[in-house]
Coordinates of C-alpha atoms in Angstrom, one line a residue:
M1326 CA 0.0 0.0 0.0
K1327 CA 2.8 2.4 0.9
E1328 CA 4.6 1.6 -2.4
H1329 CA 1.4 2.4 -4.3
V1330 CA 1.0 5.7 -2.6
Q1331 CA 4.6 6.6 -3.4
K1332 CA 4.1 5.7 -7.0
V1333 CA 0.9 7.8 -7.2
G1334 CA 2.6 10.8 -5.6
G1335 CA 5.6 10.5 -7.9
S1336 CA 3.4 10.2 -10.9
K1337 CA 1.4 13.3 -9.8
L1338 CA 4.6 15.2 -9.3
L1339 CA 6.0 14.3 -12.8
K1340 CA 2.7 15.1 -14.5
G1341 CA 2.6 18.4 -12.6
A1342 CA 6.1 19.3 -13.7
A1343 CA 5.2 18.5 -17.3
V1344 CA 2.1 20.6 -17.2
L1345 CA 4.0 23.6 -15.7
S1346 CA 6.8 23.2 -18.3
I1347 CA 4.3 23.3 -21.2
A1348 CA 2.5 26.3 -19.7
A1349 CA 5.8 28.1 -19.1
I1350 CA 7.0 27.5 -22.7
F1351 CA 3.7 28.6 -24.2
T1352 CA 3.5 31.8 -22.1
K1353 CA 7.1 32.7 -22.8
L1354 CA 6.8 32.0 -26.5
L1355 CA 3.6 34.1 -26.7
G1356 CA 5.2 36.8 -24.7
M1357 CA 8.1 37.1 -27.1
L1358 CA 6.2 36.7 -30.3
Q1359 CA 3.6 39.3 -29.4
K1360 CA 6.3 42.0 -29.8
I1361 CA 6.3 41.4 -33.5
P1362 CA 2.6 42.5 -34.1
M1363 CA 3.2 45.3 -31.6
Q1364 CA 6.0 46.8 -33.7
N1365 CA 4.0 46.2 -36.9
I1366 CA 0.9 48.0 -35.6
G1367 CA 2.5 50.7 -33.3
G1368 CA 5.8 51.3 -35.0
D1369 CA 9.3 51.7 -33.6
I1370 CA 8.5 54.6 -31.2
V1371 CA 5.7 52.6 -29.5
F1372 CA 7.9 49.6 -29.5
G1373 CA 10.7 51.6 -27.9
I1374 CA 8.4 53.0 -25.1
Y1375 CA 7.0 49.5 -24.4
N1376 CA 10.4 47.9 -24.1
T1377 CA 11.7 50.7 -21.9
V1378 CA 8.9 50.4 -19.4
Y1379 CA 8.3 46.7 -19.4
P1380 CA 11.7 45.7 -17.7
F1381 CA 10.9 48.1 -14.9
Y1382 CA 7.4 46.6 -14.5
T1383 CA 9.0 43.1 -14.5
I1384 CA 11.4 44.1 -11.7
L1385 CA 8.5 45.3 -9.5
I1386 CA 6.5 42.2 -10.2
M1387 CA 9.5 40.0 -9.2
L1388 CA 10.0 42.1 -6.1
A1389 CA 6.4 41.5 -5.2
T1390 CA 6.1 37.8 -6.2
A1391 CA 9.5 36.1 -6.9
G1392 CA 10.4 33.7 -4.1
F1393 CA 7.1 33.8 -2.2
P1394 CA 5.2 31.2 -4.3
T1395 CA 8.1 28.8 -3.7
A1396 CA 8.1 29.6 0.0
I1397 CA 4.3 29.2 0.2
S1398 CA 4.5 25.8 -1.6
R1399 CA 7.1 24.5 0.8
F1400 CA 5.3 25.6 3.9
V1401 CA 2.0 24.4 2.7
A1402 CA 3.5 21.0 1.6
E1403 CA 4.9 20.5 5.1
R1404 CA 1.6 21.3 6.8
H1405 CA -0.3 19.2 4.3
A1406 CA 1.9 16.2 4.9
A1407 CA 1.3 16.6 8.7
G1408 CA -2.5 17.1 8.2
E1409 CA -2.4 20.6 9.7
E1410 CA -5.3 22.2 7.9
A1411 CA -5.3 25.3 10.1
G1412 CA -1.5 25.6 9.5
K1413 CA -2.1 25.7 5.7
R1414 CA -4.7 28.4 6.1
E1415 CA -2.3 30.4 8.2
V1416 CA 0.4 30.2 5.6
I1417 CA -1.9 31.5 2.8
R1418 CA -3.4 34.2 5.1
M1419 CA 0.0 35.6 6.0
A1420 CA 1.4 35.3 2.5
S1421 CA -1.7 36.9 0.9
L1422 CA -1.5 39.8 3.4
V1423 CA 2.2 40.5 2.7
M1424 CA 1.8 40.1 -1.1
T1425 CA -1.2 42.4 -1.2
I1426 CA 0.8 45.0 0.7
L1427 CA 3.7 44.7 -1.7
G1428 CA 1.4 44.8 -4.7
V1429 CA -0.4 47.9 -3.5
G1430 CA 2.9 49.6 -2.6
G1431 CA 4.3 48.8 -6.1
C1432 CA 1.1 50.0 -7.8
L1433 CA 1.2 53.4 -5.9
L1434 CA 5.0 53.7 -6.6
M1435 CA 4.5 53.1 -10.3
Y1436 CA 1.4 55.2 -10.8
F1437 CA 2.2 58.3 -8.7
G1438 CA 5.9 58.0 -9.3
A1439 CA 5.5 57.8 -13.1
P1440 CA 6.7 61.4 -13.7
F1441 CA 9.7 61.0 -11.4
I1442 CA 10.6 57.6 -13.0
S1443 CA 10.3 59.0 -16.5
R1444 CA 12.7 61.8 -15.6
L1445 CA 15.2 59.3 -14.2
I1446 CA 15.0 57.3 -17.4
G1447 CA 15.1 60.5 -19.5
S1448 CA 11.8 60.6 -21.4
N1449 CA 8.4 62.0 -20.6
Q1450 CA 6.9 59.7 -23.3
L1451 CA 6.9 56.9 -20.7
I1452 CA 4.4 58.4 -18.2
P1453 CA 1.2 56.9 -19.8
A1454 CA 2.8 53.5 -20.1
L1455 CA 4.0 53.5 -16.5
K1456 CA 0.6 54.5 -15.2
S1457 CA -1.2 51.9 -17.4
S1458 CA 0.8 49.0 -16.2
A1459 CA 0.6 50.0 -12.5
P1460 CA -2.8 48.5 -11.7
A1461 CA -1.6 45.0 -12.7
L1462 CA 0.4 45.0 -9.4
L1463 CA -2.9 44.9 -7.5
F1464 CA -3.8 41.5 -9.0
V1465 CA -0.6 39.6 -10.0
P1466 CA 0.9 39.1 -6.4
L1467 CA -2.3 37.6 -5.0
S1468 CA -2.5 35.2 -8.0
A1469 CA 1.1 34.2 -7.2
A1470 CA 0.2 33.5 -3.6
L1471 CA -2.7 31.2 -4.6
R1472 CA -0.5 29.5 -7.2
G1473 CA 2.1 28.7 -4.5
Y1474 CA -0.6 27.2 -2.3
F1475 CA -1.8 24.8 -4.9
Q1476 CA 1.8 23.9 -5.9
G1477 CA 2.3 23.0 -2.2
L1478 CA -0.6 20.5 -2.7
Q1479 CA 1.2 19.2 -5.8
D1480 CA -1.7 20.4 -7.9
M1481 CA 0.0 22.3 -10.8
M1482 CA -3.0 22.6 -13.0
P1483 CA -4.4 25.9 -11.4
T1484 CA -1.0 27.5 -11.9
A1485 CA -0.7 26.4 -15.5
V1486 CA -4.3 27.4 -16.5
S1487 CA -4.0 30.8 -14.8
Q1488 CA -0.6 31.5 -16.4
V1489 CA -1.8 30.7 -19.9
T1490 CA -5.1 32.6 -19.3
E1491 CA -3.2 35.7 -18.0
Q1492 CA -0.8 35.7 -21.0
V1493 CA -3.5 35.1 -23.7
V1494 CA -5.8 37.9 -22.3
R1495 CA -2.8 40.2 -21.9
V1496 CA -1.7 39.8 -25.5
A1497 CA -5.3 39.9 -26.9
V1498 CA -6.2 43.1 -25.0
M1499 CA -2.8 44.6 -26.0
I1500 CA -3.4 44.0 -29.7
I1501 CA -7.1 45.2 -29.5
L1502 CA -6.0 48.4 -27.8
L1503 CA -3.1 48.9 -30.2
L1504 CA -5.5 48.6 -33.2
Y1505 CA -8.2 50.8 -31.6
L1506 CA -5.8 53.6 -30.4
S1507 CA -3.9 53.6 -33.7
G1508 CA -7.1 53.9 -35.6
L1509 CA -8.1 56.9 -33.5
G1510 CA -4.7 58.6 -34.3
S1511 CA -3.6 58.7 -30.7
T1512 CA -0.1 59.8 -29.8
D1513 CA 2.7 57.1 -29.6
A1514 CA 2.8 57.6 -25.8
V1515 CA -0.9 56.9 -25.4
I1516 CA -0.7 53.9 -27.8
A1517 CA 2.2 52.4 -25.8
G1518 CA 0.1 53.0 -22.6
G1519 CA -2.7 51.0 -24.2
A1520 CA -0.3 48.2 -24.9
L1521 CA 0.9 48.1 -21.3
A1522 CA -2.8 48.1 -20.1
G1523 CA -2.9 44.6 -21.4
S1524 CA -0.9 43.6 -18.3
T1525 CA -3.6 44.7 -16.0
A1526 CA -6.3 42.9 -18.0
G1527 CA -4.2 39.7 -17.9
G1528 CA -3.6 40.1 -14.2
I1529 CA -7.3 40.3 -13.5
A1530 CA -8.0 37.3 -15.7
G1531 CA -5.2 35.2 -14.0
L1532 CA -6.5 36.1 -10.5
F1533 CA -10.1 35.3 -11.6
V1534 CA -9.0 31.8 -12.6
M1535 CA -7.2 31.2 -9.4
L1536 CA -10.2 32.4 -7.3
M1537 CA -12.4 29.9 -9.2
Y1538 CA -10.0 27.1 -8.3
W1539 CA -9.8 28.4 -4.7
R1540 CA -13.6 28.4 -4.4
S1541 CA -13.9 24.9 -5.8
Y1542 CA -11.1 23.7 -3.5
R1543 CA -12.6 25.2 -0.4
K1544 CA -16.0 23.7 -1.3
H1545 CA -14.5 20.3 -1.8
E1546 CA -12.4 20.7 1.4
G1547 CA -15.5 21.6 3.4
T1548 CA -17.4 18.5 2.1
M1549 CA -14.5 16.2 3.0
L1550 CA -14.2 17.6 6.5
G1551 CA -18.0 17.3 7.0
A1552 CA -17.9 13.7 5.8
T1553 CA -15.1 12.7 8.1
N1554 CA -16.6 14.7 11.0
S1555 CA -13.1 14.9 12.5
P1556 CA -11.4 18.0 13.9
S1557 CA -8.5 19.5 12.0
R1558 CA -5.1 18.3 13.2
G1559 CA -4.0 21.9 12.7
A1560 CA -5.7 22.8 16.0
S1561 CA -2.5 21.6 17.7
L1562 CA -0.3 23.8 15.6
P1563 CA 2.6 25.0 17.7
E1564 CA 2.7 28.7 18.5
Q1565 CA 6.0 29.3 16.6
G1566 CA 4.2 28.2 13.4
Q1567 CA 1.8 31.1 13.4
G1568 CA 1.8 34.9 13.0
W1569 CA 5.1 36.8 12.9
P1570 CA 7.4 33.7 13.5
L1571 CA 5.8 32.1 10.5
L1572 CA 6.1 35.2 8.4
R1573 CA 9.7 35.6 9.4
S1574 CA 10.5 32.0 8.4
M1575 CA 8.8 32.5 5.1
L1576 CA 10.7 35.8 4.4
S1577 CA 14.0 34.2 5.2
Y1578 CA 13.3 31.5 2.7
A1579 CA 11.7 33.7 0.0
I1580 CA 14.1 36.7 0.0
P1581 CA 17.3 34.9 -1.3
I1582 CA 15.2 33.3 -4.1
C1583 CA 13.8 36.7 -4.9
L1584 CA 17.3 38.3 -5.1
A1585 CA 18.6 35.5 -7.3
S1586 CA 15.6 35.9 -9.7
L1587 CA 16.3 39.6 -10.1
A1588 CA 19.8 39.0 -11.6
I1589 CA 18.6 38.2 -15.2
P1590 CA 16.1 41.1 -15.7
L1591 CA 18.7 43.4 -14.1
I1592 CA 20.7 43.4 -17.4
S1593 CA 17.5 44.6 -19.2
L1594 CA 16.9 47.2 -16.5
V1595 CA 20.4 48.6 -17.2
D1596 CA 19.3 49.4 -20.8
T1597 CA 16.0 50.9 -19.4
F1598 CA 17.8 53.5 -17.3
T1599 CA 20.8 54.2 -19.5
L1600 CA 19.9 53.7 -23.2
P1601 CA 17.3 56.5 -23.6
R1602 CA 19.4 59.1 -21.7
L1603 CA 22.6 58.1 -23.6
L1604 CA 20.9 58.1 -27.0
R1605 CA 19.2 61.4 -26.4
E1606 CA 22.6 63.1 -26.4
S1607 CA 22.5 62.7 -30.2
G1608 CA 18.8 63.2 -30.9
G1609 CA 15.4 64.4 -29.6
E1610 CA 13.0 62.5 -27.4
I1611 CA 11.0 61.0 -30.3
E1612 CA 14.1 59.9 -32.2
T1613 CA 15.5 58.4 -29.0
M1614 CA 12.4 56.2 -28.4
M1615 CA 12.6 55.2 -32.1
A1616 CA 16.2 54.1 -31.7
V1617 CA 15.3 52.1 -28.5
G1618 CA 12.6 50.4 -30.5
V1619 CA 15.0 49.5 -33.3
Y1620 CA 17.5 48.2 -30.8
N1621 CA 14.8 45.9 -29.3
R1622 CA 13.9 44.3 -32.7
G1623 CA 16.6 41.6 -32.3
I1624 CA 16.1 40.8 -28.6
P1625 CA 13.0 38.6 -29.0
L1626 CA 14.9 36.3 -31.4
V1627 CA 17.7 35.8 -28.9
Q1628 CA 15.2 35.4 -26.1
L1629 CA 13.6 32.6 -28.1
V1630 CA 17.0 30.8 -28.2
T1631 CA 17.4 31.4 -24.4
M1632 CA 13.9 30.1 -23.7
I1633 CA 14.7 26.9 -25.5
A1634 CA 18.0 26.6 -23.7
T1635 CA 16.2 27.2 -20.3
S1636 CA 13.5 24.7 -21.0
L1637 CA 16.1 22.0 -21.9
S1638 CA 18.5 22.9 -19.1
V1639 CA 16.1 22.1 -16.3
L1640 CA 16.5 18.5 -17.3
F1641 CA 20.0 18.6 -16.0
I1642 CA 19.3 19.9 -12.5
P1643 CA 17.7 16.8 -11.0
A1644 CA 20.1 14.6 -13.0
M1645 CA 23.1 16.4 -11.5
A1646 CA 21.7 16.4 -8.0
E1647 CA 21.1 12.6 -8.2
L1648 CA 24.7 12.0 -9.5
K1649 CA 26.1 14.1 -6.7
M1650 CA 24.0 12.3 -4.1
K1651 CA 25.4 9.0 -5.4
G1652 CA 28.9 10.3 -5.4
D1653 CA 29.3 9.5 -9.1
H1654 CA 32.0 11.9 -10.1
E1655 CA 32.6 10.3 -13.4
G1656 CA 28.9 10.7 -14.2
I1657 CA 29.0 14.3 -13.2
R1658 CA 31.9 15.0 -15.5
R1659 CA 30.2 13.1 -18.4
Q1660 CA 26.9 14.9 -17.9
S1661 CA 28.5 18.3 -17.6
T1662 CA 30.7 17.8 -20.7
V1663 CA 27.7 16.7 -22.9
A1664 CA 25.5 19.5 -21.6
L1665 CA 28.1 22.2 -22.2
R1666 CA 29.0 20.9 -25.7
W1667 CA 25.3 20.7 -26.7
F1668 CA 24.4 24.2 -25.6
W1669 CA 27.6 25.7 -26.9
L1670 CA 26.8 24.2 -30.3
I1671 CA 23.2 25.4 -30.2
G1672 CA 24.2 28.9 -29.1
L1673 CA 27.0 29.2 -31.7
A1674 CA 24.8 28.0 -34.5
S1675 CA 22.0 30.4 -33.4
S1676 CA 24.4 33.4 -33.2
I1677 CA 25.8 32.7 -36.7
G1678 CA 22.5 32.1 -38.3
L1679 CA 20.7 35.1 -36.7
A1680 CA 23.7 37.4 -37.5
M1681 CA 24.0 36.3 -41.2
L1682 CA 20.2 36.3 -41.8
A1683 CA 19.6 39.5 -39.8
K1684 CA 18.5 41.6 -42.8
P1685 CA 15.9 39.1 -44.3
I1686 CA 14.6 38.3 -40.8
N1687 CA 14.3 42.0 -40.0
V1688 CA 12.3 42.7 -43.2
M1689 CA 10.2 39.6 -42.8
L1690 CA 9.2 40.4 -39.2
Y1691 CA 9.2 44.2 -39.1
G1692 CA 8.7 45.4 -42.7
D1693 CA 12.1 47.1 -43.3
D1694 CA 15.8 46.6 -42.8
V1695 CA 16.4 49.5 -40.3
G1696 CA 18.7 48.3 -37.6
S1697 CA 19.8 45.1 -39.3
G1698 CA 23.4 45.8 -38.2
T1699 CA 22.4 46.1 -34.6
M1700 CA 20.3 43.0 -34.9
A1701 CA 23.4 41.1 -36.1
W1702 CA 25.4 42.3 -33.1
I1703 CA 22.6 41.3 -30.7
A1704 CA 22.6 37.9 -32.3
W1705 CA 26.0 37.2 -30.8
T1706 CA 24.6 37.3 -27.3
A1707 CA 22.9 33.9 -28.0
A1708 CA 26.1 31.8 -27.7
P1709 CA 27.2 33.1 -24.3
G1710 CA 23.6 33.3 -23.2
A1711 CA 23.1 29.6 -23.9
L1712 CA 26.3 28.8 -21.9
V1713 CA 25.1 31.0 -19.0
T1714 CA 21.8 29.1 -18.9
V1715 CA 23.2 25.6 -19.0
S1716 CA 26.2 26.3 -16.7
A1717 CA 23.8 27.9 -14.1
A1718 CA 21.6 24.8 -14.3
L1719 CA 24.6 22.4 -13.8
L1720 CA 25.9 24.5 -10.9
Q1721 CA 22.4 24.5 -9.3
G1722 CA 22.3 20.7 -9.6
L1723 CA 25.6 20.5 -7.8
G1724 CA 24.3 22.8 -5.0
Y1725 CA 25.8 26.1 -6.0
A1726 CA 22.7 28.2 -6.5
K1727 CA 24.0 31.6 -5.5
A1728 CA 27.1 31.8 -7.6
P1729 CA 25.3 32.1 -11.0
A1730 CA 23.1 34.9 -9.7
L1731 CA 26.2 36.8 -8.4
H1732 CA 27.9 36.3 -11.7
L1733 CA 24.9 37.9 -13.5
L1734 CA 25.0 40.8 -11.1
M1735 CA 28.6 41.3 -12.1
A1736 CA 27.6 41.1 -15.8
A1737 CA 24.9 43.8 -15.2
A1738 CA 27.6 46.1 -13.7
I1739 CA 29.8 45.5 -16.8
K1740 CA 26.9 46.2 -19.0
L1741 CA 26.3 49.5 -17.2
V1742 CA 29.9 50.6 -17.6
L1743 CA 30.2 49.6 -21.2
N1744 CA 26.8 51.2 -22.1
V1745 CA 28.2 54.5 -20.7
L1746 CA 31.4 54.1 -22.7
L1747 CA 30.1 52.7 -26.0
V1748 CA 26.6 54.1 -26.6
P1749 CA 27.6 57.7 -27.1
Q1750 CA 30.1 56.6 -29.7
F1751 CA 28.3 53.8 -31.5
G1752 CA 24.6 54.2 -30.6
D1753 CA 22.5 51.0 -30.6
D1754 CA 25.5 49.0 -31.8
G1755 CA 27.4 50.0 -28.7
A1756 CA 24.6 48.7 -26.4
A1757 CA 24.6 45.4 -28.3
I1758 CA 28.4 45.0 -28.0
A1759 CA 28.1 45.8 -24.3
G1760 CA 25.5 43.0 -24.0
I1761 CA 27.8 40.5 -25.7
A1762 CA 30.6 41.4 -23.3
A1763 CA 28.3 41.1 -20.2
Y1764 CA 27.0 37.7 -21.1
A1765 CA 30.5 36.5 -22.1
V1766 CA 31.8 37.4 -18.6
A1767 CA 28.9 35.7 -16.9
A1768 CA 29.5 32.6 -19.0
A1769 CA 33.2 32.6 -18.3
L1770 CA 32.7 32.9 -14.5
N1771 CA 30.1 30.1 -14.5
L1772 CA 32.4 27.9 -16.6
A1773 CA 35.4 28.5 -14.4
L1774 CA 33.5 27.5 -11.3
L1775 CA 32.0 24.5 -13.0
L1776 CA 35.3 23.3 -14.4
Q1777 CA 36.7 23.4 -10.8
R1778 CA 33.8 21.8 -9.0
A1779 CA 33.0 19.1 -11.6
G1780 CA 36.7 18.3 -12.2
L1781 CA 36.5 19.0 -16.0
A1782 CA 39.4 19.5 -18.3
L1783 CA 38.9 22.0 -21.1
R1784 CA 40.3 20.7 -24.4
V1785 CA 40.8 23.4 -27.1
R1786 CA 40.1 20.9 -29.9
D1787 CA 36.7 20.0 -28.6
A1788 CA 35.8 23.5 -27.3
L1789 CA 37.0 25.6 -30.2
L1790 CA 38.6 23.9 -33.2
R1791 CA 35.9 21.4 -34.2
P1792 CA 33.0 23.7 -33.3
G1793 CA 34.8 26.3 -35.4
A1794 CA 35.0 24.0 -38.4
A1795 CA 31.2 23.4 -38.1
A1796 CA 30.6 27.1 -37.7
L1797 CA 32.6 27.9 -40.9
A1798 CA 30.6 25.4 -42.9
L1799 CA 27.4 27.0 -41.6
A1800 CA 28.7 30.5 -42.4
A1801 CA 29.7 29.4 -45.9
A1802 CA 26.3 27.9 -46.7
L1803 CA 24.5 31.0 -45.5
A1804 CA 26.8 33.3 -47.3
A1805 CA 26.1 31.4 -50.6
L1806 CA 22.3 31.7 -49.9
R1807 CA 22.6 35.4 -49.2
L1808 CA 24.4 35.9 -52.5
A1809 CA 21.6 34.0 -54.3
G1810 CA 19.0 36.0 -52.3
A1811 CA 20.4 39.3 -53.7
E1812 CA 18.6 38.4 -57.0
L1813 CA 15.2 38.2 -55.2
P1814 CA 12.7 41.1 -55.6
P1815 CA 12.4 43.4 -52.5
G1816 CA 9.6 42.8 -50.1
R1817 CA 8.5 40.8 -47.0
L1818 CA 7.5 37.7 -49.0
A1819 CA 10.9 37.4 -50.6
A1820 CA 12.6 38.1 -47.3
A1821 CA 10.5 35.4 -45.6
V1822 CA 11.5 32.9 -48.2
E1823 CA 15.1 33.7 -47.8
A1824 CA 15.0 33.7 -44.0
L1825 CA 13.1 30.4 -43.8
L1826 CA 15.3 28.7 -46.4
G1827 CA 18.3 30.0 -44.5
V1828 CA 17.1 28.4 -41.2
L1829 CA 16.5 25.0 -42.9
L1830 CA 19.8 25.1 -44.8
G1831 CA 21.6 26.2 -41.6
V1832 CA 20.2 23.4 -39.5
A1833 CA 21.0 20.8 -42.1
V1834 CA 24.6 21.9 -42.8
F1835 CA 25.5 22.5 -39.1
T1836 CA 24.0 19.1 -38.1
A1837 CA 25.9 17.3 -40.9
A1838 CA 29.1 19.2 -39.9
V1839 CA 28.8 18.3 -36.2
L1840 CA 28.2 14.6 -37.0
R1841 CA 31.1 14.5 -39.6
T1842 CA 33.5 16.1 -37.2
R1843 CA 32.3 13.6 -34.5
L1844 CA 31.6 16.4 -32.0
L1845 CA 29.0 14.2 -30.4
S1846 CA 29.4 10.5 -29.9
E1847 CA 26.6 7.9 -29.5
A1848 CA 27.5 7.6 -25.8
E1849 CA 27.2 11.3 -25.4
L1850 CA 23.8 11.4 -27.1
L1851 CA 22.6 8.6 -24.8
A1852 CA 23.8 10.7 -21.8
L1853 CA 21.2 13.4 -22.5
P1854 CA 18.5 13.1 -19.9
R1855 CA 15.3 11.6 -21.4
V1856 CA 15.7 13.0 -24.9
G1857 CA 19.0 11.3 -25.7
P1858 CA 17.8 7.8 -26.6
K1859 CA 14.9 9.1 -28.8
L1860 CA 17.2 11.5 -30.6
L1861 CA 19.7 8.7 -31.3
R1862 CA 17.0 6.5 -32.8
V1863 CA 15.9 9.4 -35.1
L1864 CA 19.5 10.0 -36.3
R1865 CA 20.0 6.3 -37.0
R1866 CA 16.7 6.2 -38.9
L1867 CA 17.9 9.1 -41.0
R1868 CA 21.3 7.3 -41.5
L1869 CA 23.2 10.2 -40.0
L1870 CA 24.7 7.8 -37.5
R1871 CA 25.8 4.2 -38.0

């Protein structure tokens, strides 16, 4: 009977993890791709305003929510396992109180502080967008608290459904308001404010879904308690598990997670507070926001690569933790080597492909080739970004969770300094080059720590020479395609054909080059968690491996 319960619990946890992963991938993908119709409808100025305000909004959301759902889930899970129903209610009561206070505080700061924040950033065009996004902070934190509660019960479906609903409603309302306000001939600042208002609509929708799940859960819980007619075991909850002691314990658990989660968006926040002010030295306010919009054209493409890398890298965290627990040092070295090689190849191929196809991709997605050079520079953040992602996951699996966050904080500082030095001289290109350097430093620091802790030996042939040969083959194939594409008529359709053919050709050539240079062996493919054996069967079926 006990074995059956363990199997059921494990199965539920795995299914929940799969549900959350699918929901996260969908919401991130939709969140990135929605920027393309936004630029197409609103133009580069609206796009620039949106991308200047959104990182600041994201930081406030993370300050109000990051870490707390995880803390809530842990404390709820402990009390649920002990049958302490009153303890579970106390956790959600205290957490909801704190997160509501944080949300209201963030909302007031963003709404009434909009003029001050816009002056700090260097553009009055941002005020409507800042005010439009502020009300979302009234709803998103409470949703996060309820999500953490259900995750503590190992019920991931409410979180997944509310996340997807929130994102779909946000994007739908954003596009509707973009079309409506553009049709009215509103100013760019007002149109951008309408786009950010989608965040409030999405927050309301996400909270509504969570409240429906909460109502159903409470009704079911009341029925179960009435049927058993037994008092809650939570009545004997110790005093230190309630009130301020409970809140203090939750804060001590949530704050480090919150600080670590702020590291990644901090690099984007550097651009928010430096790029408009630095670019304005060479142009007016409208021209500055247009330049910011052009700069942000290439970022969703790199984020798509990073999202894929993030989704794949989570597979390595439990695998590495298990190997460490078993004391399997050879397994740790093998797993780390394979992961680093895979993500280095994915990032390198993505950077080369996006850089060489920047112009047709730019025309295909945004209607013109303005900023194609900047997009090509930004493409080169994909390779170090992929290494940052996988090395952080490997380090977390080995128990080093704080180091990757500290390295990203150092990268943000480097980004700040280089922005100040390069943007006045090179404009958008300078900001892109600063991003490459920042991510490269974070990747190098992560790799140095991982090489030391996992006992890895870096071989130049495997790390640089053979990947370099595959990269040259890819670059040559894409260069030939670009020469042939010069004969195509101008326009988005021709650009789309060239870009999509380039992607297909690049994948085929790079895969063939990797296999021909034996960068990946069958044993290394098998070492990939879960996906390795399936991928090996596909490659054998295609006769790419013997």
